[in-house]
GROMACS .gro file of C-alpha atoms in nm:
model
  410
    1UNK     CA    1   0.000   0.000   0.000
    2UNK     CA    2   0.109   0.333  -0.090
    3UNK     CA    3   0.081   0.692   0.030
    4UNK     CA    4   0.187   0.868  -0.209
    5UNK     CA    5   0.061   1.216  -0.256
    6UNK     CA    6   0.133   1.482  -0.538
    7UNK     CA    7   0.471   1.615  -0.569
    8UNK     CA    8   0.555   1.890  -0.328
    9UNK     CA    9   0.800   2.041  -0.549
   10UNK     CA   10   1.138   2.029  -0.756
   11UNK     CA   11   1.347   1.661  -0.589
   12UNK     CA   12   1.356   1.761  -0.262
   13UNK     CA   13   1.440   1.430  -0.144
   14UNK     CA   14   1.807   1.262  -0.245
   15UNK     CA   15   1.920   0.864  -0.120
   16UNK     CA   16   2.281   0.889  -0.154
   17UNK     CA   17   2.474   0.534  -0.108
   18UNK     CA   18   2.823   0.494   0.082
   19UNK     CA   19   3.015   0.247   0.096
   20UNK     CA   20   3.298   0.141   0.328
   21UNK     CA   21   3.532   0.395   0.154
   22UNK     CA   22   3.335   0.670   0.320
   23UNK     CA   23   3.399   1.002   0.094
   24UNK     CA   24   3.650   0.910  -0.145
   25UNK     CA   25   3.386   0.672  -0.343
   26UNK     CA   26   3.161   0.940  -0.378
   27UNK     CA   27   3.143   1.159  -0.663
   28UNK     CA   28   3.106   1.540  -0.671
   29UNK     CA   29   2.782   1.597  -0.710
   30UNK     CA   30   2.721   1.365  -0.457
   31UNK     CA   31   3.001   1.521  -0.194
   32UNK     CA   32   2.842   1.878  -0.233
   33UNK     CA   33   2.481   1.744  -0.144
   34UNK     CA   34   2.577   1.580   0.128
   35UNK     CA   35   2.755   1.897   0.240
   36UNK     CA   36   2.468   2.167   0.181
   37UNK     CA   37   2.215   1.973   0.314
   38UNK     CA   38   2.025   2.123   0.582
   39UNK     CA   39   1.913   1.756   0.709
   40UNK     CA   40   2.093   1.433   0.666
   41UNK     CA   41   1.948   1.093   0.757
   42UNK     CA   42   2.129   0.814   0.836
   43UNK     CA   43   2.228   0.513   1.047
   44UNK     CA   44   2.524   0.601   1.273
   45UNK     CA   45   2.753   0.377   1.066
   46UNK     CA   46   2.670   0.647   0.790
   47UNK     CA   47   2.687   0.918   0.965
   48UNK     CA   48   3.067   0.838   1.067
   49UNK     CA   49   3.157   0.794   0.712
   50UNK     CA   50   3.038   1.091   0.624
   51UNK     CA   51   3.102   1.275   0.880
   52UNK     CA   52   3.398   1.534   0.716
   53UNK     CA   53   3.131   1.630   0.484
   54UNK     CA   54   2.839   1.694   0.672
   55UNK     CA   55   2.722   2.019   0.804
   56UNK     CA   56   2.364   2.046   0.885
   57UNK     CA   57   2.182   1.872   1.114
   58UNK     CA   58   2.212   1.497   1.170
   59UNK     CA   59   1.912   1.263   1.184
   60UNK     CA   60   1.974   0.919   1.307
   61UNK     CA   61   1.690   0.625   1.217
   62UNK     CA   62   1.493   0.593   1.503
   63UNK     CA   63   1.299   0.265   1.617
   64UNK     CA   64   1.023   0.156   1.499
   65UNK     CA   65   1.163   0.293   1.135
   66UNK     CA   66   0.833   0.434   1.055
   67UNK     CA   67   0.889   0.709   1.256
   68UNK     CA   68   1.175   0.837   1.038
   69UNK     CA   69   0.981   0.811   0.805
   70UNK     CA   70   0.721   1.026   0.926
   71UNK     CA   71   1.019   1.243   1.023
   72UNK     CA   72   1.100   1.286   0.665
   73UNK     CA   73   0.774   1.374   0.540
   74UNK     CA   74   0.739   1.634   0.746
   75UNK     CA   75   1.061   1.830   0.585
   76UNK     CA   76   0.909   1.756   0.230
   77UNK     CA   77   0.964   2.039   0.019
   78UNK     CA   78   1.307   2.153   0.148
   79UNK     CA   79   1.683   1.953   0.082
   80UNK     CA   80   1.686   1.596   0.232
   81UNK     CA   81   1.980   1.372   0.227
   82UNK     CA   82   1.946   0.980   0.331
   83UNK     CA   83   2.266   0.822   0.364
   84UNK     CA   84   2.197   0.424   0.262
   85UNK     CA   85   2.473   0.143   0.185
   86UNK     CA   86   2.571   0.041  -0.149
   87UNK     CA   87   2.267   0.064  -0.346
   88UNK     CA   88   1.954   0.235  -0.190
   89UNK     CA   89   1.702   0.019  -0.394
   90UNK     CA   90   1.813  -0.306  -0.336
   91UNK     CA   91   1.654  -0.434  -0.014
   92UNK     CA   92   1.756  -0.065   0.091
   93UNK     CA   93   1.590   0.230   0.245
   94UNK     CA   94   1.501   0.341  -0.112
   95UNK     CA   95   1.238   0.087  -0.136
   96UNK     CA   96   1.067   0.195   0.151
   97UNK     CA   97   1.042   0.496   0.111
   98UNK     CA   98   0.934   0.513  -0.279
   99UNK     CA   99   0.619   0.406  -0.114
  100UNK     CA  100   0.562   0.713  -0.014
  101UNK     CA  101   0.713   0.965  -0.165
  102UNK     CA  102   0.682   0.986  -0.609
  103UNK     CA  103   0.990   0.934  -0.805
  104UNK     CA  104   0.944   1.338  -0.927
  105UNK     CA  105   1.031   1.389  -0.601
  106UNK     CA  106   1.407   1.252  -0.529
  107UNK     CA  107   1.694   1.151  -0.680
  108UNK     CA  108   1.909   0.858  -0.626
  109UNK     CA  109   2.280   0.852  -0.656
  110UNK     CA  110   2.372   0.463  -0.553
  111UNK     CA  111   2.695   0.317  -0.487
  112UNK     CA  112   2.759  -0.024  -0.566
  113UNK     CA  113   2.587  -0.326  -0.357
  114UNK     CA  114   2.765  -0.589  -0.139
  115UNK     CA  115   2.677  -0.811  -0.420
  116UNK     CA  116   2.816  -0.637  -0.690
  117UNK     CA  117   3.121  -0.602  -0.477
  118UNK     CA  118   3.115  -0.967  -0.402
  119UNK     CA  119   3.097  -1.069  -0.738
  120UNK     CA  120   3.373  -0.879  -0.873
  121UNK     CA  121   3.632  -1.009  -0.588
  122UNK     CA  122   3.533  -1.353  -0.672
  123UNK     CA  123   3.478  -1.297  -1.010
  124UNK     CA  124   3.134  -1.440  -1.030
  125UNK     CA  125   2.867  -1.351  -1.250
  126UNK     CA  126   2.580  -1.177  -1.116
  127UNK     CA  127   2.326  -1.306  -1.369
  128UNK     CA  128   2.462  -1.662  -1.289
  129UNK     CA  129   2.407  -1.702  -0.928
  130UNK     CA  130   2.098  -1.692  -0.666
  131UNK     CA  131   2.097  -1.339  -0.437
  132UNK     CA  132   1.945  -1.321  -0.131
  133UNK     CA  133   1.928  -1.072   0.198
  134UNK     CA  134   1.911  -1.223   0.522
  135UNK     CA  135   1.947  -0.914   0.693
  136UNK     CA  136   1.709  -0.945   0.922
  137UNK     CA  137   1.506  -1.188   0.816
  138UNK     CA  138   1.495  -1.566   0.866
  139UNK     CA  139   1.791  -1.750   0.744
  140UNK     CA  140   1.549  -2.057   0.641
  141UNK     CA  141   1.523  -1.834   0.328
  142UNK     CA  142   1.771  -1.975   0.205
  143UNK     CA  143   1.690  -2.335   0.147
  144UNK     CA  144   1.488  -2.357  -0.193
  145UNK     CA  145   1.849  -2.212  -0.311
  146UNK     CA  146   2.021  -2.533  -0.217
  147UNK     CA  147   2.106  -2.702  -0.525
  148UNK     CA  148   2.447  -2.918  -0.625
  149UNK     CA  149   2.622  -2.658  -0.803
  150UNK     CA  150   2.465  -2.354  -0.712
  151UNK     CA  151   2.633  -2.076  -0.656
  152UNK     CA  152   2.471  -1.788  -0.375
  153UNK     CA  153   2.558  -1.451  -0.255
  154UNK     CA  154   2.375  -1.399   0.077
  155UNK     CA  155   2.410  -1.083   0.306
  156UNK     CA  156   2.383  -1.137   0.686
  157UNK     CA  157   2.267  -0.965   0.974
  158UNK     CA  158   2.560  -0.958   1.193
  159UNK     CA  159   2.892  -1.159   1.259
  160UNK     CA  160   2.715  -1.492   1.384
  161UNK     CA  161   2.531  -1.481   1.030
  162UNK     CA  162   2.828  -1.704   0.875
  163UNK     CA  163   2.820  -1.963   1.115
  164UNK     CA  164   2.435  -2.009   1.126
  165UNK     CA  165   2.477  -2.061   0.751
  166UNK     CA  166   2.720  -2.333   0.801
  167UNK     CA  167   2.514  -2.516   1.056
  168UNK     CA  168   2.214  -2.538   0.852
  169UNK     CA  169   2.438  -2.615   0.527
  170UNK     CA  170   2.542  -2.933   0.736
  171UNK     CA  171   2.260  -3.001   0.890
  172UNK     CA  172   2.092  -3.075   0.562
  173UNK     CA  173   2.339  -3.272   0.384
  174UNK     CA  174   2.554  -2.971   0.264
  175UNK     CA  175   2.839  -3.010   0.469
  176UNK     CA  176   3.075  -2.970   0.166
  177UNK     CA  177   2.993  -2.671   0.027
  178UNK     CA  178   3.215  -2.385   0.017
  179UNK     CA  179   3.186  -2.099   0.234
  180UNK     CA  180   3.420  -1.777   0.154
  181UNK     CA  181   3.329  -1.486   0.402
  182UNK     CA  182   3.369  -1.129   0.242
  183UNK     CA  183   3.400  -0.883   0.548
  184UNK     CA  184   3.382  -0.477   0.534
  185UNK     CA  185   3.408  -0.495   0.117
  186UNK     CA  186   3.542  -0.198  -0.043
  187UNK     CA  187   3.719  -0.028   0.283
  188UNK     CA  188   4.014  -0.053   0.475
  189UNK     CA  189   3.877  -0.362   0.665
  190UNK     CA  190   3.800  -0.548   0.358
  191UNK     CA  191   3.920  -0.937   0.399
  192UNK     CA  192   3.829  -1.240   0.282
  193UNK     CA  193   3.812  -1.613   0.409
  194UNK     CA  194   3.739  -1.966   0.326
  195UNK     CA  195   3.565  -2.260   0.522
  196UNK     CA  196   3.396  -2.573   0.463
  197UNK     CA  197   3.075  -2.529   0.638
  198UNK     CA  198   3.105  -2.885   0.794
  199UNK     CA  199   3.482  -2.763   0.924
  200UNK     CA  200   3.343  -2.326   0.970
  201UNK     CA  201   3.601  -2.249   1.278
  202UNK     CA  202   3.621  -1.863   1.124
  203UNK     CA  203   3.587  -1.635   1.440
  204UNK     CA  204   3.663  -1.258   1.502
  205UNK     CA  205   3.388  -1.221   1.186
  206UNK     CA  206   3.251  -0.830   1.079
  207UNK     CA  207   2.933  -0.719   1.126
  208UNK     CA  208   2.913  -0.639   0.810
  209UNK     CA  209   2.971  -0.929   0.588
  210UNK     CA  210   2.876  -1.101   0.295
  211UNK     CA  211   2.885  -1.507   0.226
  212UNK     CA  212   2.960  -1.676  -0.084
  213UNK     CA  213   2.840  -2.017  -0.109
  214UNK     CA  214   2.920  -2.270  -0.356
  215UNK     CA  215   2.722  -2.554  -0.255
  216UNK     CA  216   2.845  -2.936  -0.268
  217UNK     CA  217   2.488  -3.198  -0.170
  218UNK     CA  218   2.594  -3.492  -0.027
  219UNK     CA  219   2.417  -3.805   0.047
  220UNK     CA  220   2.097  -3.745   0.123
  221UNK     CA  221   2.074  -3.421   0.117
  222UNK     CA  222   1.742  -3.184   0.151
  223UNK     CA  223   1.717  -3.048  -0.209
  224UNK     CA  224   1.383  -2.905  -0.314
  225UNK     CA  225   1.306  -2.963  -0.664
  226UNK     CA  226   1.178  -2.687  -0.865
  227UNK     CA  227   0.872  -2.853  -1.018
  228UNK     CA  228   0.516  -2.896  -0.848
  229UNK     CA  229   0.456  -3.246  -0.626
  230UNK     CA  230   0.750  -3.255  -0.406
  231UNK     CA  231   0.786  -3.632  -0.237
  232UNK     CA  232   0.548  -3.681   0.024
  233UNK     CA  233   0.860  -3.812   0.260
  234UNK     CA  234   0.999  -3.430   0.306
  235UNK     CA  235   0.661  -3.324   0.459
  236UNK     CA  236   0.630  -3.393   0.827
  237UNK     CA  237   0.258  -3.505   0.834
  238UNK     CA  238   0.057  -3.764   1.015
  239UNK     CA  239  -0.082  -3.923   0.703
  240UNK     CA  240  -0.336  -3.561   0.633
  241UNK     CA  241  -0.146  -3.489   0.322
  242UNK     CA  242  -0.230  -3.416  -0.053
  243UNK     CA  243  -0.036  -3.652  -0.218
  244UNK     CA  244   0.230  -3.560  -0.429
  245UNK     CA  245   0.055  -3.653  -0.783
  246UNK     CA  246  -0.269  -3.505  -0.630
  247UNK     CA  247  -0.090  -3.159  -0.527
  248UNK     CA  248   0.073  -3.169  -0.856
  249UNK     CA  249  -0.248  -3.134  -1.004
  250UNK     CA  250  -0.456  -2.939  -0.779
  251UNK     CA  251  -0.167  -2.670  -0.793
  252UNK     CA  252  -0.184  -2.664  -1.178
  253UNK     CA  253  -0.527  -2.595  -1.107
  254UNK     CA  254  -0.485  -2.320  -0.860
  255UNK     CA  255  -0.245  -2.194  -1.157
  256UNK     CA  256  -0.040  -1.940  -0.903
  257UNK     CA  257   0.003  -1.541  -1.050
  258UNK     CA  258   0.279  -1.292  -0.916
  259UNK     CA  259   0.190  -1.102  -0.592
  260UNK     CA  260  -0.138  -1.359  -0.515
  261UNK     CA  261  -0.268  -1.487  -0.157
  262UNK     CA  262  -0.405  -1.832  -0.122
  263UNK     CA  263  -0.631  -1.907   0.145
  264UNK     CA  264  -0.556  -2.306   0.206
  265UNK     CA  265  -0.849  -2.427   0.426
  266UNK     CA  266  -0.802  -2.738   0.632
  267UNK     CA  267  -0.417  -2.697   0.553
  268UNK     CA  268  -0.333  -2.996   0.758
  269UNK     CA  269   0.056  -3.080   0.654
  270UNK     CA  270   0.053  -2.716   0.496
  271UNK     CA  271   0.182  -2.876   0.151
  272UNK     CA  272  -0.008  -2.710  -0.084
  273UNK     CA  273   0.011  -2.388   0.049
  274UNK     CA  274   0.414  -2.435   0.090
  275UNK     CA  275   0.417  -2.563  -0.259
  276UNK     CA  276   0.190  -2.244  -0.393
  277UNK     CA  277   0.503  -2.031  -0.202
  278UNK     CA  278   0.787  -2.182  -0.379
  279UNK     CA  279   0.665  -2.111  -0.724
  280UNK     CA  280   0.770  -1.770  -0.676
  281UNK     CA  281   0.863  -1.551  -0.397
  282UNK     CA  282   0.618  -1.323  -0.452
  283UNK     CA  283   0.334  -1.543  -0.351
  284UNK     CA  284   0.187  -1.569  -0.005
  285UNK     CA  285  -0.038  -1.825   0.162
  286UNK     CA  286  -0.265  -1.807   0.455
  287UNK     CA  287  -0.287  -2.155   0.620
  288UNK     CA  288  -0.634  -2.224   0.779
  289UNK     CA  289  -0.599  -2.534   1.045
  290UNK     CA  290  -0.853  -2.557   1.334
  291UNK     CA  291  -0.587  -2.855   1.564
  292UNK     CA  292  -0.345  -2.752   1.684
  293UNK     CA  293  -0.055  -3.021   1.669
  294UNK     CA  294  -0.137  -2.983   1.270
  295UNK     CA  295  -0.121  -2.572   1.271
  296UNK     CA  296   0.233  -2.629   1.444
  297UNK     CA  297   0.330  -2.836   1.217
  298UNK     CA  298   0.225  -2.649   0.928
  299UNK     CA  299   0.453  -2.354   1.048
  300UNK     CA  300   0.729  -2.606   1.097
  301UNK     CA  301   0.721  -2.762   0.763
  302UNK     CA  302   0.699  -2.380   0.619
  303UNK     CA  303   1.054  -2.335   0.766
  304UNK     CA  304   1.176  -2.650   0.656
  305UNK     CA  305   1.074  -2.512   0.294
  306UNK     CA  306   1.230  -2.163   0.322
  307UNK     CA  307   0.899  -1.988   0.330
  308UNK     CA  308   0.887  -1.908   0.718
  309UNK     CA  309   0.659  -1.623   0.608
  310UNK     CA  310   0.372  -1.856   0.558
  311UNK     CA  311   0.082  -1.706   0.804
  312UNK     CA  312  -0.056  -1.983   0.987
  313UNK     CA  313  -0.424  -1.933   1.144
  314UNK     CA  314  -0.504  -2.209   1.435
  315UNK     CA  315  -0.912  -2.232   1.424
  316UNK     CA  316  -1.204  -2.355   1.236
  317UNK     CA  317  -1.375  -2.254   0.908
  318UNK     CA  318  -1.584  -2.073   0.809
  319UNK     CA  319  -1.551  -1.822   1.201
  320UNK     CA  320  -1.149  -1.824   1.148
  321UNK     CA  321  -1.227  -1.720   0.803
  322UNK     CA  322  -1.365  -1.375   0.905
  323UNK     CA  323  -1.121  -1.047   0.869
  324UNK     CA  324  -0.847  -1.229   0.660
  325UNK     CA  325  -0.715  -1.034   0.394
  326UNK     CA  326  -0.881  -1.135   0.065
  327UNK     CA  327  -0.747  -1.439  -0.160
  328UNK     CA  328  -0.701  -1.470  -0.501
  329UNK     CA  329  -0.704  -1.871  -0.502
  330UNK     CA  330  -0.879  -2.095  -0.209
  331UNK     CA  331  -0.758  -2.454  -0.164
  332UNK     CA  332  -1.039  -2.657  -0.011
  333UNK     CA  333  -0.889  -2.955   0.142
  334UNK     CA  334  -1.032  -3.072   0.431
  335UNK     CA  335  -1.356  -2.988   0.624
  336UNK     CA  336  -1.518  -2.801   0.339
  337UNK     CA  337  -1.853  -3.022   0.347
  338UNK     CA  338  -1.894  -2.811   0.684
  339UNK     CA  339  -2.171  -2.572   0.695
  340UNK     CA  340  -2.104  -2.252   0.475
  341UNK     CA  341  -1.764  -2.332   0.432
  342UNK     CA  342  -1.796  -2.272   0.045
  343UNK     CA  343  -2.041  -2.014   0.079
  344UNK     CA  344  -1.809  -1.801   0.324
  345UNK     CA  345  -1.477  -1.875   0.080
  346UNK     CA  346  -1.665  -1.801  -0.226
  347UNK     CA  347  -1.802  -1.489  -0.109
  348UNK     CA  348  -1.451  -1.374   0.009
  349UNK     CA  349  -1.264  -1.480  -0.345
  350UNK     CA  350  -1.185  -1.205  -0.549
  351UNK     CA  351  -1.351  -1.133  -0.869
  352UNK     CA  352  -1.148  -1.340  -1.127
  353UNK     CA  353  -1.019  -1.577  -0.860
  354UNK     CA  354  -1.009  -1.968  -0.828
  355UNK     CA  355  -1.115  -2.218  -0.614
  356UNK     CA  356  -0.995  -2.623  -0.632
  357UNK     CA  357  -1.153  -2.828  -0.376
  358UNK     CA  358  -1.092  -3.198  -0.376
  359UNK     CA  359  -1.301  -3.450  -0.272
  360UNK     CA  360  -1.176  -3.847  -0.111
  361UNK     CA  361  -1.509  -3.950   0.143
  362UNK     CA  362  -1.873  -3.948  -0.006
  363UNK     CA  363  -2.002  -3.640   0.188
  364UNK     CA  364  -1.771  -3.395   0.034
  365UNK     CA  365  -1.827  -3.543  -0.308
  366UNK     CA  366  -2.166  -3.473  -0.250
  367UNK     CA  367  -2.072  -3.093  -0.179
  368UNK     CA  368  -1.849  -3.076  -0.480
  369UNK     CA  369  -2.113  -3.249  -0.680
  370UNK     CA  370  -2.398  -2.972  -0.548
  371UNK     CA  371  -2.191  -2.687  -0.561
  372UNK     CA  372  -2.104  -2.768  -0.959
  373UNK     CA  373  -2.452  -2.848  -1.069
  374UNK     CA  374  -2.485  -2.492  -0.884
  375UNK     CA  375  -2.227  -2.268  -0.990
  376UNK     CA  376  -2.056  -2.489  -1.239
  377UNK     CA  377  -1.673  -2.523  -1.307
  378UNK     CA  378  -1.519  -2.786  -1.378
  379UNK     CA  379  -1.512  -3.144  -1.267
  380UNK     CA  380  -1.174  -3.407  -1.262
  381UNK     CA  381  -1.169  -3.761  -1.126
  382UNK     CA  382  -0.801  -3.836  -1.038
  383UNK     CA  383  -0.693  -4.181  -0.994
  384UNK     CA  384  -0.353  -4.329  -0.906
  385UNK     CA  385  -0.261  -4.674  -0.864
  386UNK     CA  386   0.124  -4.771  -0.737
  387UNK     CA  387   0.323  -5.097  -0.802
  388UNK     CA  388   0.312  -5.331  -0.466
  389UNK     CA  389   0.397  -5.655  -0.389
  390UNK     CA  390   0.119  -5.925  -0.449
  391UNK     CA  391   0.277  -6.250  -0.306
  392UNK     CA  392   0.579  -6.330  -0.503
  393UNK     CA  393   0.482  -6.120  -0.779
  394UNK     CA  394   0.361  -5.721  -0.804
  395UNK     CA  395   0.063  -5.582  -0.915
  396UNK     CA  396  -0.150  -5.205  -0.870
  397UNK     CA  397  -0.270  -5.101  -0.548
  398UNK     CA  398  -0.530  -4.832  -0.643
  399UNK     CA  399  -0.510  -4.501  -0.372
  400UNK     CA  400  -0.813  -4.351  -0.256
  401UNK     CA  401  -0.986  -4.113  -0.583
  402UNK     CA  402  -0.993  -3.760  -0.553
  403UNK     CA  403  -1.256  -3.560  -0.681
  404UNK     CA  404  -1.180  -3.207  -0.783
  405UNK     CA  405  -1.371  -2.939  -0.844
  406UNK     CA  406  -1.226  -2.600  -0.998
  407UNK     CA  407  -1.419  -2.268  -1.009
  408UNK     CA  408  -1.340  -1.929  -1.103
  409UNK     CA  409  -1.575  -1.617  -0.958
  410UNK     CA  410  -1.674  -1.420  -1.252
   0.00000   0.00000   0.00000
């Protein structure tokens, strides 16, 4: 959401980025800013890097950040600086606030990122590798990442950010990937070191630091594929699971856009709704579950997948339905033959969106079966039948059918 109101004037507003060679990486235009500037806004990091330059009034971020924010506002119209590192618009200050104050308005002179910098010590290509900020958010982000081969630049939040990288690198069958730790890039502190992240003894790490992984997957090791119907076996479930072929399908179905919410209902493992995350970051589900031991499970599971930011709502369709922000796609799963279950979901979908609800006992076939003859869509019967043992020999063992219905709210 954005507040953005009409410009207030000529760019009043400039993000400048520093790096760790304070001054002398700055350019002119971007030295005499910095110095006629009646305010300048900044962490205190910045603000001592800068510090031979500035002359008006220092503003340091205050907690929560919002309040700076606010703090800015209020001086729209007359000179702002923001002092940012590297580049202001990647996972920076300048994304914040370009959500509330129009492009018209400021300028940005950036300075290049930690991963730029990275790259070009290591020599790396930047449209060749995975790039992700952990600063300050959960390292379990970076699982989905973990490939044989794969190459990752990840920022950190402070100097224990290496060695909780290691840990979970060998706790998952990583153990031999390559860990080179790029401290305090482009100033006088700059240094770099190697560890395996099964051997990581580094110590005496920066706070500011940057990790280069090159990752090796051992023997069993937790690898999340990139297609749809990941094996059942990496779930942690107690047998209340869409099946792999099943969620293959039903998330084909639920056919995932950029920036759309999914309201899974009855989430019970949380696999479809994890599933409906890793397709692309920019996706979000809301995980219904009304026991408990299966809501904390779904938020464990969501970690174990590197979306930690899955919301997970303990309670019972259609009450715990009531106030949640509106979906795009609904995945009924379990308990939608419940009284107006479907009613409350449909009348919360967005115009345009979908609902897939699957079927396995009689009673919420017979839902599926009303609701279609109702509001049509369309019906699938999905059947799967695995090779087993039949004496000495093998033959099918048929699983339970699924019935499926799909509906989209015109």
């Amino acid at each position: 959401m954005s507040d953005i109101s009409p410009a207030a004037g000529p760019r009043w507003l400039t993000i400048i980025g520093i790096g760790e060679d304070g001054p002398e990486g700055l350019g002119e235009e971007a030295k005499r800013l910095i110095a006629t500037a009646p305010a300048v806004f900044g962490g205190a990091r910045h603000h001592a890097l800068a510090a031979s330059l500035i002359s008006g009034e220092r503003l340091s971020w205050q907690s929560p950040f919002e309040r700076s924010v606010d703090a800015i506002l209020q001086r729209r119209g007359t000179p702002v600086v923001v002092l940012a590192s590297g580049d202001p618009f990647l996972y920076g200050v300048g994304a914040t606030l370009s959500r509330h104050v129009a492009s018209e308005e400021m300028r940005t002179i950036p300075a290049p990122s930690a991963f730029s910098l990275a790259a070009s010590r290591l020599g790396w290509p930047l449209q060749d590798i995975a790039t992700i900020s952990l600063h300050g958010r959960p390292i379990d982000l970076i699982r989905p990442h973990l490939h044989a081969g794969r190459r990752i630049l990840a920022l950190t939040s402070d100097e224990k950010g290496p060695a909780e990288l290691a840990a979970l690198l060998a706790a998952t069958g990583f153990g031999q990937s390559q860990l080179t730790v790029l401290e305090a890039l482009g100033g006088a502190r700059e240094r770099q070191r190697n560890a395996l992240a099964a051997d990581f003894d580094l110590t005496d790490i920066d706070s500011l630091n940057v990790c280069a992984l090159q990752i090796a997957a051992g023997e069993g090791a937790r690898i999340l594929p990139f297609a749809a119907g990941i094996e059942d076996a990496l779930f942690e479930h107690d047998g209340q699971i869409t099946k792999r072929e099943i969620r293959a399908v039903t998330l084909s179905a639920l056919a995932p856009h950029h920036g759309q919410v999914l309201w899974d209902i009855g989430a019970g493992s949380g696999s479809i709704g994890i599933e409906w995350m890793l397709a692309d970051p920019s996706l979000k589900t809301i995980a219904i579950e009304q026991a408990p031991e299966r809501a904390a499970r779904v938020a464990r599971n969501a970690s174990a997948f590197g979306v930690p930011h899955l919301a997970v709502i303990e309670g019972e369709a259609p009450r715990a339905l009531i106030g949640l922000p509106e979906p795009d796609a609904i995945f009924l799963g379990g308990g939608g033959s419940a009284p107006d279950v479907i009613d409350t979901a449909i009348a919360a979908l967005k115009r345009g969106g979908r609902l897939v609800a699957n079927a396995v006992t009689l009673e919420m076939e017979a839902v599926l079966l009303s609701e279609h003859a109702k509001r049509g869509g369309s019906l699938t019967r999905i059947e799967i039948a695995r090779a087993g043992p039949v004496g000495g020999m093998s033959g099918w063992r048929p699983a339970m059918p699924v019935t499926q219905w799909c509906w989209t709210k015109g």
